[in-house]
PDB file of C-alpha atoms in Angstrom:
ATOM      1  CA  GLN A  85     288.004  30.931 -26.967  1.00  0.00           C
ATOM      2  CA  GLY A  86     285.780  33.227 -28.855  1.00  0.00           C
ATOM      3  CA  LEU A  87     282.459  34.888 -28.608  1.00  0.00           C
ATOM      4  CA  LYS A  88     279.446  32.784 -29.439  1.00  0.00           C
ATOM      5  CA  PRO A  89     277.226  34.237 -32.164  1.00  0.00           C
ATOM      6  CA  VAL A  90     274.146  35.932 -30.787  1.00  0.00           C
ATOM      7  CA  VAL A  91     272.118  35.317 -33.921  1.00  0.00           C
ATOM      8  CA  SER A  92     271.554  31.809 -35.211  1.00  0.00           C
ATOM      9  CA  THR A  93     273.574  31.034 -38.321  1.00  0.00           C
ATOM     10  CA  GLU A  94     270.922  28.665 -39.674  1.00  0.00           C
ATOM     11  CA  SER A  95     268.474  29.999 -42.241  1.00  0.00           C
ATOM     12  CA  PRO A  96     264.927  30.455 -40.940  1.00  0.00           C
ATOM     13  CA  ALA A  97     262.016  28.362 -42.165  1.00  0.00           C
ATOM     14  CA  PRO A  98     260.139  29.862 -45.113  1.00  0.00           C
ATOM     15  CA  ILE A  99     257.250  32.067 -44.067  1.00  0.00           C
ATOM     16  CA  PHE A 100     255.094  31.468 -47.121  1.00  0.00           C
ATOM     17  CA  GLY A 101     254.452  28.023 -48.523  1.00  0.00           C
ATOM     18  CA  THR A 102     254.465  27.196 -52.177  1.00  0.00           C
ATOM     19  CA  THR A 103     251.290  27.650 -54.188  1.00  0.00           C
ATOM     20  CA  SER A 104     249.356  24.657 -55.394  1.00  0.00           C
ATOM     21  CA  ASN A 105     248.987  26.130 -58.908  1.00  0.00           C
ATOM     22  CA  PRO A 106     252.140  26.869 -60.881  1.00  0.00           C
ATOM     23  CA  ALA A 107     252.345  30.233 -62.649  1.00  0.00           C
ATOM     24  CA  SER A 108     251.822  28.635 -66.072  1.00  0.00           C
ATOM     25  CA  ASP A 109     248.258  27.640 -65.074  1.00  0.00           C
ATOM     26  CA  LEU A 110     247.248  31.266 -64.480  1.00  0.00           C
ATOM     27  CA  PRO A 111     245.233  32.973 -67.232  1.00  0.00           C
ATOM     28  CA  ALA A 112     247.186  35.466 -69.313  1.00  0.00           C
ATOM     29  CA  THR A 113     245.854  38.994 -69.369  1.00  0.00           C
ATOM     30  CA  ASP A 114     246.233  41.289 -72.353  1.00  0.00           C
ATOM     31  CA  SER A 115     247.272  44.271 -70.244  1.00  0.00           C
ATOM     32  CA  PHE A 116     250.167  42.387 -68.671  1.00  0.00           C
ATOM     33  CA  PHE A 117     251.476  40.837 -71.872  1.00  0.00           C
ATOM     34  CA  SER A 118     251.084  43.856 -74.133  1.00  0.00           C
ATOM     35  CA  THR A 119     253.515  44.793 -76.860  1.00  0.00           C
ATOM     36  CA  ASN A 120     256.924  46.131 -75.927  1.00  0.00           C
ATOM     37  CA  LYS A 121     256.844  49.941 -76.148  1.00  0.00           C
ATOM     38  CA  VAL A 122     260.489  50.508 -75.230  1.00  0.00           C
ATOM     39  CA  PRO A 123     261.942  50.503 -78.794  1.00  0.00           C
ATOM     40  CA  ASN A 124     259.375  53.087 -79.942  1.00  0.00           C
ATOM     41  CA  LEU A 125     260.030  55.291 -76.911  1.00  0.00           C
ATOM     42  CA  GLN A 126     263.791  54.995 -77.484  1.00  0.00           C
ATOM     43  CA  LYS A 127     263.305  56.309 -81.028  1.00  0.00           C
ATOM     44  CA  ILE A 128     261.322  59.277 -79.694  1.00  0.00           C
ATOM     45  CA  PHE A 129     263.716  60.158 -76.873  1.00  0.00           C
ATOM     46  CA  GLN A 130     266.941  59.670 -78.865  1.00  0.00           C
ATOM     47  CA  LYS A 131     265.844  61.844 -81.797  1.00  0.00           C
ATOM     48  CA  ALA A 132     268.221  64.792 -82.223  1.00  0.00           C
ATOM     49  CA  ASP A 133     265.646  67.582 -82.485  1.00  0.00           C
ATOM     50  CA  GLY A 134     267.063  69.938 -79.853  1.00  0.00           C
ATOM     51  CA  LEU A 135     264.238  69.415 -77.340  1.00  0.00           C
ATOM     52  CA  PRO A 136     264.975  68.430 -73.747  1.00  0.00           C
ATOM     53  CA  VAL A 137     263.919  64.919 -72.774  1.00  0.00           C
ATOM     54  CA  HIS A 138     261.101  66.115 -70.542  1.00  0.00           C
ATOM     55  CA  LEU A 139     259.397  67.840 -73.497  1.00  0.00           C
ATOM     56  CA  LYS A 140     259.847  65.216 -76.242  1.00  0.00           C
ATOM     57  CA  ARG A 141     256.323  63.760 -76.182  1.00  0.00           C
ATOM     58  CA  GLY A 142     254.457  66.897 -77.188  1.00  0.00           C
ATOM     59  CA  LEU A 143     251.564  68.825 -75.686  1.00  0.00           C
ATOM     60  CA  PRO A 144     250.957  66.754 -72.512  1.00  0.00           C
ATOM     61  CA  ASP A 145     254.611  67.159 -71.527  1.00  0.00           C
ATOM     62  CA  LYS A 146     254.481  70.903 -72.206  1.00  0.00           C
ATOM     63  CA  LEU A 147     251.341  71.314 -70.102  1.00  0.00           C
ATOM     64  CA  LEU A 148     252.797  69.290 -67.244  1.00  0.00           C
ATOM     65  CA  TYR A 149     256.085  71.234 -67.395  1.00  0.00           C
ATOM     66  CA  ARG A 150     254.379  74.637 -67.451  1.00  0.00           C
ATOM     67  CA  THR A 151     252.013  73.676 -64.625  1.00  0.00           C
ATOM     68  CA  THR A 152     254.946  72.481 -62.532  1.00  0.00           C
ATOM     69  CA  MET A 153     256.889  75.673 -63.198  1.00  0.00           C
ATOM     70  CA  ALA A 154     253.865  77.857 -62.362  1.00  0.00           C
ATOM     71  CA  LEU A 155     253.278  76.020 -59.084  1.00  0.00           C
ATOM     72  CA  THR A 156     256.976  76.224 -58.213  1.00  0.00           C
ATOM     73  CA  ILE A 157     257.225  79.945 -58.900  1.00  0.00           C
ATOM     74  CA  GLY A 158     253.898  80.609 -57.159  1.00  0.00           C
ATOM     75  CA  GLY A 159     254.983  78.598 -54.114  1.00  0.00           C
ATOM     76  CA  THR A 160     258.293  80.434 -53.949  1.00  0.00           C
ATOM     77  CA  ILE A 161     256.566  83.813 -54.084  1.00  0.00           C
ATOM     78  CA  TYR A 162     254.064  82.701 -51.428  1.00  0.00           C
ATOM     79  CA  CYS A 163     256.896  81.549 -49.133  1.00  0.00           C
ATOM     80  CA  LEU A 164     258.764  84.833 -49.565  1.00  0.00           C
ATOM     81  CA  ILE A 165     255.619  86.831 -48.757  1.00  0.00           C
ATOM     82  CA  ALA A 166     254.922  84.644 -45.711  1.00  0.00           C
ATOM     83  CA  LEU A 167     258.512  85.111 -44.493  1.00  0.00           C
ATOM     84  CA  TYR A 168     258.260  88.869 -44.995  1.00  0.00           C
ATOM     85  CA  MET A 169     254.986  89.056 -43.063  1.00  0.00           C
ATOM     86  CA  ALA A 170     256.381  86.871 -40.271  1.00  0.00           C
ATOM     87  CA  SER A 171     259.435  89.090 -39.933  1.00  0.00           C
ATOM     88  CA  GLN A 172     257.356  92.258 -39.389  1.00  0.00           C
ATOM     89  CA  PRO A 173     256.390  93.199 -35.824  1.00  0.00           C
ATOM     90  CA  ARG A 174     252.706  93.115 -34.967  1.00  0.00           C
ATOM     91  CA  HIS A 175     250.956  96.441 -34.457  1.00  0.00           C
ATOM     92  CA  GLN A 176     248.899  96.686 -31.286  1.00  0.00           C
TER      93      GLN A 176
END
């Protein structure tokens, strides 16, 4: 004697049917089948030039990094000021 399974052990019927057109009949797009950029990016990121990975691609990475740091520092200062103001009693 054992417990009967609550959930059916049979696999459910497929929800989606098969398509009438196989994938090979679909038109190829240039953006999907573009050249492989991974080997070129590996050369850039594995170069031993002393830069951190997040700054290897030049000016756009530097701008993004500096903007992120400025927003982080600004947000931290804003939070500290808001906490200081919230901790002060109100004058009536």
